[in-house]
Short mmCIF file of C-alpha atoms and ligand atoms in Angstrom, two decimals:
data_model
loop_
_atom_site.label_atom_id
_atom_site.label_comp_id
_atom_site.label_asym_id
_atom_site.label_seq_id
_atom_site.Cartn_x
_atom_site.Cartn_y
_atom_site.Cartn_z
CA MET W 1 0.00 0.00 0.00
CA ARG W 2 1.64 3.25 -1.16
CA LEU W 3 0.24 6.63 -0.23
CA ASN W 4 -0.31 9.10 -3.06
CA ALA W 5 0.55 12.80 -2.89
CA GLN W 6 -2.97 13.80 -1.91
CA GLN W 7 -3.03 11.25 0.94
CA LEU W 8 0.37 12.38 2.19
CA ARG W 9 -0.88 15.97 2.21
CA GLN W 10 -4.08 15.02 4.02
CA PHE W 11 -2.07 13.14 6.64
CA GLU W 12 0.18 16.12 7.18
CA ASP W 13 -2.73 18.59 7.41
CA GLU W 14 -5.32 16.54 9.29
CA GLY W 15 -3.17 13.97 11.13
CA TRP W 16 -5.10 10.86 10.08
CA LEU W 17 -6.09 8.68 7.11
CA PHE W 18 -8.68 5.93 6.80
CA PHE W 19 -8.52 3.16 4.20
CA PRO W 20 -11.59 0.91 3.78
CA GLU W 21 -11.29 -2.76 2.75
CA VAL W 22 -7.55 -3.21 3.23
CA PHE W 23 -8.04 -6.75 4.55
CA SER W 24 -10.59 -9.19 3.16
CA ALA W 25 -13.43 -10.77 5.15
CA GLU W 26 -11.49 -14.06 5.14
CA GLU W 27 -8.33 -12.44 6.55
CA VAL W 28 -10.26 -10.55 9.23
CA ALA W 29 -12.39 -13.54 10.29
CA VAL W 30 -9.35 -15.50 11.43
CA LEU W 31 -8.00 -12.54 13.41
CA ARG W 32 -11.36 -12.02 15.07
CA ASP W 33 -11.59 -15.71 16.06
CA GLU W 34 -8.05 -15.68 17.41
CA ALA W 35 -8.68 -12.47 19.37
CA GLU W 36 -11.77 -13.94 21.01
CA THR W 37 -9.81 -17.06 21.98
CA LEU W 38 -6.98 -14.93 23.39
CA TYR W 39 -9.35 -12.85 25.52
CA ARG W 40 -10.51 -16.07 27.21
CA THR W 41 -6.98 -16.97 28.27
CA ASP W 42 -5.37 -15.87 31.49
CA ARG W 43 -2.00 -14.22 30.94
CA LYS W 44 -0.33 -11.05 32.13
CA GLU W 45 -0.51 -9.38 28.72
CA ILE W 46 -4.32 -9.42 28.77
CA TRP W 47 -5.75 -6.51 30.72
CA ARG W 48 -9.33 -6.43 31.89
CA GLU W 49 -11.81 -3.65 32.55
CA LYS W 50 -12.82 -3.08 36.15
CA SER W 51 -15.88 -5.25 35.25
CA GLY W 52 -13.61 -8.15 34.27
CA ALA W 53 -14.37 -7.82 30.52
CA PRO W 54 -11.26 -7.82 28.31
CA ARG W 55 -9.82 -4.36 27.61
CA THR W 56 -6.64 -5.01 25.68
CA ALA W 57 -4.28 -7.86 24.76
CA PHE W 58 -0.71 -6.60 24.57
CA ALA W 59 2.10 -8.06 22.46
CA ALA W 60 -0.06 -10.67 20.71
CA HIS W 61 2.41 -10.67 17.79
CA THR W 62 4.89 -12.40 20.12
CA TYR W 63 2.66 -15.34 21.08
CA ASN W 64 0.09 -15.74 18.28
CA GLU W 65 0.96 -16.62 14.68
CA ALA W 66 -1.95 -14.78 12.99
CA PHE W 67 -1.12 -11.58 14.88
CA ARG W 68 2.59 -12.06 14.14
CA LEU W 69 1.75 -12.08 10.41
CA LEU W 70 -0.43 -9.00 10.81
CA GLY W 71 2.35 -7.21 12.67
CA ALA W 72 4.67 -7.65 9.69
CA HIS W 73 2.07 -7.17 7.00
CA PRO W 74 3.28 -5.14 4.02
CA ARG W 75 -0.10 -3.36 3.73
CA LEU W 76 0.63 -1.83 7.16
CA ILE W 77 4.41 -1.56 7.16
CA SER W 78 4.97 0.10 3.79
CA PRO W 79 2.79 3.24 4.19
CA VAL W 80 4.38 3.96 7.58
CA GLU W 81 7.90 3.38 6.20
CA GLN W 82 6.98 5.77 3.43
CA VAL W 83 5.93 8.53 5.87
CA PHE W 84 9.02 8.20 8.10
CA GLY W 85 11.59 7.26 5.44
CA ASP W 86 13.12 4.72 7.84
CA ARG W 87 12.85 1.05 8.74
CA LEU W 88 10.41 0.29 11.55
CA TYR W 89 10.26 -1.80 14.68
CA MET W 90 7.24 -2.64 16.83
CA HIS W 91 7.04 -0.28 19.79
CA GLN W 92 3.68 -1.52 21.03
CA TYR W 93 1.01 -3.94 19.87
CA LYS W 94 -2.48 -4.15 21.30
CA ILE W 95 -5.85 -5.67 20.48
CA ASN W 96 -8.42 -3.41 22.09
CA ALA W 97 -11.71 -5.15 22.80
CA LYS W 98 -14.21 -2.39 23.63
CA ALA W 99 -16.41 -5.28 24.71
CA ALA W 100 -20.17 -5.35 24.17
CA PHE W 101 -21.95 -3.66 27.12
CA ASP W 102 -18.72 -3.39 29.18
CA GLY W 103 -16.11 -1.68 26.98
CA ASP W 104 -14.86 1.27 29.02
CA VAL W 105 -13.86 4.80 28.04
CA TRP W 106 -10.40 5.98 26.82
CA GLN W 107 -10.06 9.56 27.99
CA TRP W 108 -8.74 12.26 25.65
CA HIS W 109 -4.98 11.85 25.19
CA GLN W 110 -2.02 11.94 22.83
CA ASP W 111 -0.08 8.70 22.46
CA TYR W 112 3.27 10.40 21.98
CA GLY W 113 2.77 12.08 25.37
CA THR W 114 3.01 8.60 26.92
CA TRP W 115 5.79 7.36 24.64
CA GLN W 116 7.86 10.43 25.52
CA ARG W 117 7.16 10.54 29.28
CA ASP W 118 7.10 6.81 30.05
CA ASP W 119 9.38 5.32 27.40
CA GLY W 120 11.87 8.09 26.55
CA MET W 121 11.03 8.19 22.85
CA PRO W 122 13.00 11.10 21.33
CA GLU W 123 10.58 12.31 18.59
CA PRO W 124 6.96 11.72 17.51
CA ARG W 125 8.19 9.43 14.73
CA ALA W 126 6.04 6.47 15.74
CA MET W 127 2.64 5.83 14.20
CA ASN W 128 -0.48 4.00 15.18
CA ILE W 129 -1.93 1.96 12.38
CA ALA W 130 -5.18 0.29 13.37
CA VAL W 131 -7.03 -2.63 11.80
CA TYR W 132 -10.76 -2.91 12.45
CA LEU W 133 -11.74 -6.49 13.37
CA ASP W 134 -15.42 -5.67 13.96
CA GLU W 135 -17.62 -3.09 12.34
CA VAL W 136 -16.82 0.25 13.95
CA MET W 137 -20.12 2.10 14.22
CA ALA W 138 -21.20 5.49 15.52
CA ILE W 139 -22.80 3.68 18.47
CA ASN W 140 -20.22 1.15 19.71
CA GLY W 141 -17.47 3.40 21.03
CA PRO W 142 -15.62 4.39 17.86
CA LEU W 143 -12.29 6.10 18.17
CA MET W 144 -12.79 9.89 18.13
CA LEU W 145 -10.03 12.05 16.67
CA VAL W 146 -9.48 15.80 16.82
CA PRO W 147 -8.22 16.70 13.34
CA ARG W 148 -5.17 18.99 13.18
CA SER W 149 -4.47 18.64 16.92
CA HIS W 150 -1.13 16.99 16.05
CA LYS W 151 0.40 20.34 15.09
CA HIS W 152 1.00 21.72 18.59
CA GLY W 153 3.52 19.28 20.07
CA VAL W 154 2.89 17.59 23.41
CA PHE W 155 0.33 19.17 25.74
CA ALA W 156 0.54 19.17 29.53
CA ALA W 157 -1.30 16.12 30.84
CA GLY W 158 -2.31 14.54 34.11
CA HIS W 159 -1.59 10.90 34.90
CA ASP W 160 -5.01 9.28 35.27
CA LEU W 161 -4.57 6.17 37.38
CA ALA W 162 -8.17 5.96 38.56
CA THR W 163 -10.80 6.29 35.84
CA THR W 164 -10.16 3.02 34.01
CA SER W 165 -8.00 -0.03 34.63
CA TYR W 166 -5.29 1.42 32.36
CA PRO W 167 -3.01 4.35 33.38
CA LEU W 168 -3.12 7.16 30.84
CA TRP W 169 -1.74 10.70 30.48
CA THR W 170 -4.97 12.61 29.82
CA LEU W 171 -5.68 16.17 28.67
CA ASP W 172 -7.71 18.75 30.57
CA HIS W 173 -11.14 19.88 29.38
CA GLU W 174 -10.01 23.41 28.51
CA THR W 175 -7.32 22.11 26.12
CA VAL W 176 -9.68 19.63 24.46
CA THR W 177 -12.40 22.29 24.10
CA ARG W 178 -10.00 24.71 22.41
CA LEU W 179 -8.68 22.07 20.01
CA VAL W 180 -12.17 20.86 19.14
CA HIS W 181 -13.27 24.42 18.38
CA GLU W 182 -10.41 24.56 15.89
CA GLY W 183 -10.57 21.10 14.35
CA GLY W 184 -13.88 19.46 15.29
CA ILE W 185 -14.15 15.74 16.05
CA VAL W 186 -14.27 12.87 13.56
CA SER W 187 -14.94 9.20 14.23
CA PRO W 188 -13.96 7.12 11.23
CA ILE W 189 -16.53 4.34 11.10
CA GLY W 190 -16.10 1.34 8.83
CA GLU W 191 -16.40 -2.34 8.12
CA PRO W 192 -14.03 -5.00 9.42
CA GLY W 193 -10.82 -4.90 7.40
CA GLY W 194 -10.62 -1.10 7.33
CA VAL W 195 -7.35 0.54 8.42
CA LEU W 196 -6.85 3.84 10.24
CA MET W 197 -3.51 5.54 10.72
CA PHE W 198 -2.99 8.59 12.88
CA HIS W 199 -0.17 10.82 14.03
CA GLY W 200 1.39 10.19 17.45
CA ASN W 201 0.43 13.69 18.62
CA LEU W 202 -3.18 13.54 17.40
CA VAL W 203 -5.61 13.98 20.31
CA HIS W 204 -8.05 11.06 20.53
CA GLY W 205 -10.27 9.07 22.86
CA SER W 206 -13.37 6.90 22.86
CA ALA W 207 -16.55 6.57 24.87
CA GLY W 208 -17.78 3.40 26.55
CA ASN W 209 -19.68 0.74 24.65
CA ILE W 210 -23.13 -0.04 26.03
CA THR W 211 -24.34 -1.78 22.86
CA PRO W 212 -24.40 -5.53 22.16
CA TYR W 213 -21.83 -4.93 19.39
CA PRO W 214 -18.16 -5.45 20.31
CA ARG W 215 -15.60 -3.14 18.66
CA LYS W 216 -12.27 -4.89 18.40
CA ILE W 217 -9.38 -2.95 16.87
CA VAL W 218 -5.73 -4.04 16.57
CA TYR W 219 -3.22 -1.22 17.01
CA LEU W 220 0.32 -1.57 15.74
CA THR W 221 2.57 1.21 16.99
CA LEU W 222 5.45 1.31 14.53
CA ASN W 223 8.48 3.35 15.49
CA ALA W 224 11.30 4.49 13.21
CA VAL W 225 14.36 2.44 14.20
CA ALA W 226 16.56 5.52 14.74
CA ASN W 227 13.88 6.86 17.12
CA HIS W 228 14.03 3.84 19.44
CA ILE W 229 13.10 4.43 23.06
CA ARG W 230 15.89 5.51 25.40
CA THR W 231 14.57 5.26 28.97
CA PRO W 232 11.86 2.60 29.27
CA THR W 233 9.90 2.39 32.51
CA ARG W 234 7.13 0.05 31.39
CA PRO W 235 7.35 -3.73 31.03
CA GLU W 236 8.92 -5.04 27.81
CA TRP W 237 5.59 -6.47 26.65
CA ILE W 238 3.98 -3.00 26.79
CA ALA W 239 6.86 -0.92 25.35
CA HIS W 240 9.11 -3.25 23.41
CA GLN W 241 12.90 -3.08 23.60
CA ASP W 242 13.68 -5.23 20.58
CA PHE W 243 14.56 -2.61 17.97
CA THR W 244 15.16 -5.07 15.11
CA PRO W 245 13.67 -3.73 11.86
CA ILE W 246 10.57 -5.59 10.71
CA ASP W 247 10.96 -7.64 7.53
CA PRO W 248 7.53 -7.67 5.90
CA VAL W 249 5.92 -11.05 5.18
CA ALA W 250 4.38 -11.89 1.80
CA ASP W 251 1.17 -10.05 0.98
CA ASP W 252 -0.82 -13.33 0.99
CA ALA W 253 0.71 -14.73 4.19
CA LEU W 254 -2.30 -13.96 6.38
CA LEU W 255 -4.70 -15.35 3.79
CA ALA W 256 -2.69 -18.57 3.55
CA TYR W 257 -2.75 -18.82 7.36
CA ALA W 258 -6.55 -18.25 7.37
CA ARG W 259 -7.04 -21.05 4.86
CA ARG W 260 -4.87 -23.48 6.84
CA PHE W 261 -6.72 -22.52 10.03
CA ARG W 262 -10.14 -23.11 8.43
CA ALA W 263 -9.05 -26.42 6.87
CA ALA W 264 -7.80 -27.64 10.25
CA ALA W 265 -11.11 -26.67 11.89
CA GLU W 266 -13.25 -28.53 9.29
C1 LIG K 301 -5.99 4.12 22.45
O1 LIG K 301 -6.13 5.30 22.44
O2 LIG K 301 -4.86 3.63 22.58
C2 LIG K 301 -7.15 3.21 22.28
C3 LIG K 301 -8.45 3.83 22.17
C4 LIG K 301 -9.52 2.89 21.74
O3 LIG K 301 -9.23 1.74 21.33
O4 LIG K 301 -10.67 3.27 21.77
MN1 LIG K 302 -4.16 6.20 22.28
#
């Protein structure tokens, strides 16, 4: 997947891009099945909401083959390499559940604020690229982005250790209000298989999910190798310390895996 000049300009101006139908229904189905199986397992990388529902599975590319293939997929790696002009390594990998009825809020924040403060990442040269595993609807807690909010650097933030089960550096209401007056709010909705990429300084968050529709999204955080983290404070499985550049797999590797998986199940 190569970005054209108009897409590169839109990314620079608005801080995000959405691509529908990057992965086929067959490719996404296997990832969805595997995510649901993972959420039922008990391991330290799987964090739960205060209700006990799954919130996020960290580092699944290190212990699950389908997610390993996704984490090195050329449709995700090449556009981010193109933007940064560098090889990439995986800084963080998470499968966010936003579970039906129980999926909790993510307060307004900038991801680079955390990567800088907690991990010692020198520059905002890491990117989130997200793959929708379920349909992301207006009603099931879609990600909300504040366009153009990536142009102001890192804002002051407070460390929220209480609201949800996950510590987050969150922005105050006055800052969010000002940015929203300037840029508005968008929530890119789409079918499973859609891909969203957004700048590390883009302000974003999501509301809780009280619908019967889960909203699983996989987030790869790809960092330019030269921008590797310097002073990690979080566990290795949250902020990785293996800075080896990712060699992309073949474009059909996930599809081939899906077919083997289905054949074995039949
Ligand atoms: C995040 O900001 O890292 C996740 C937000 C979400 O999945 O809704
Ligand atoms: Mn975030």
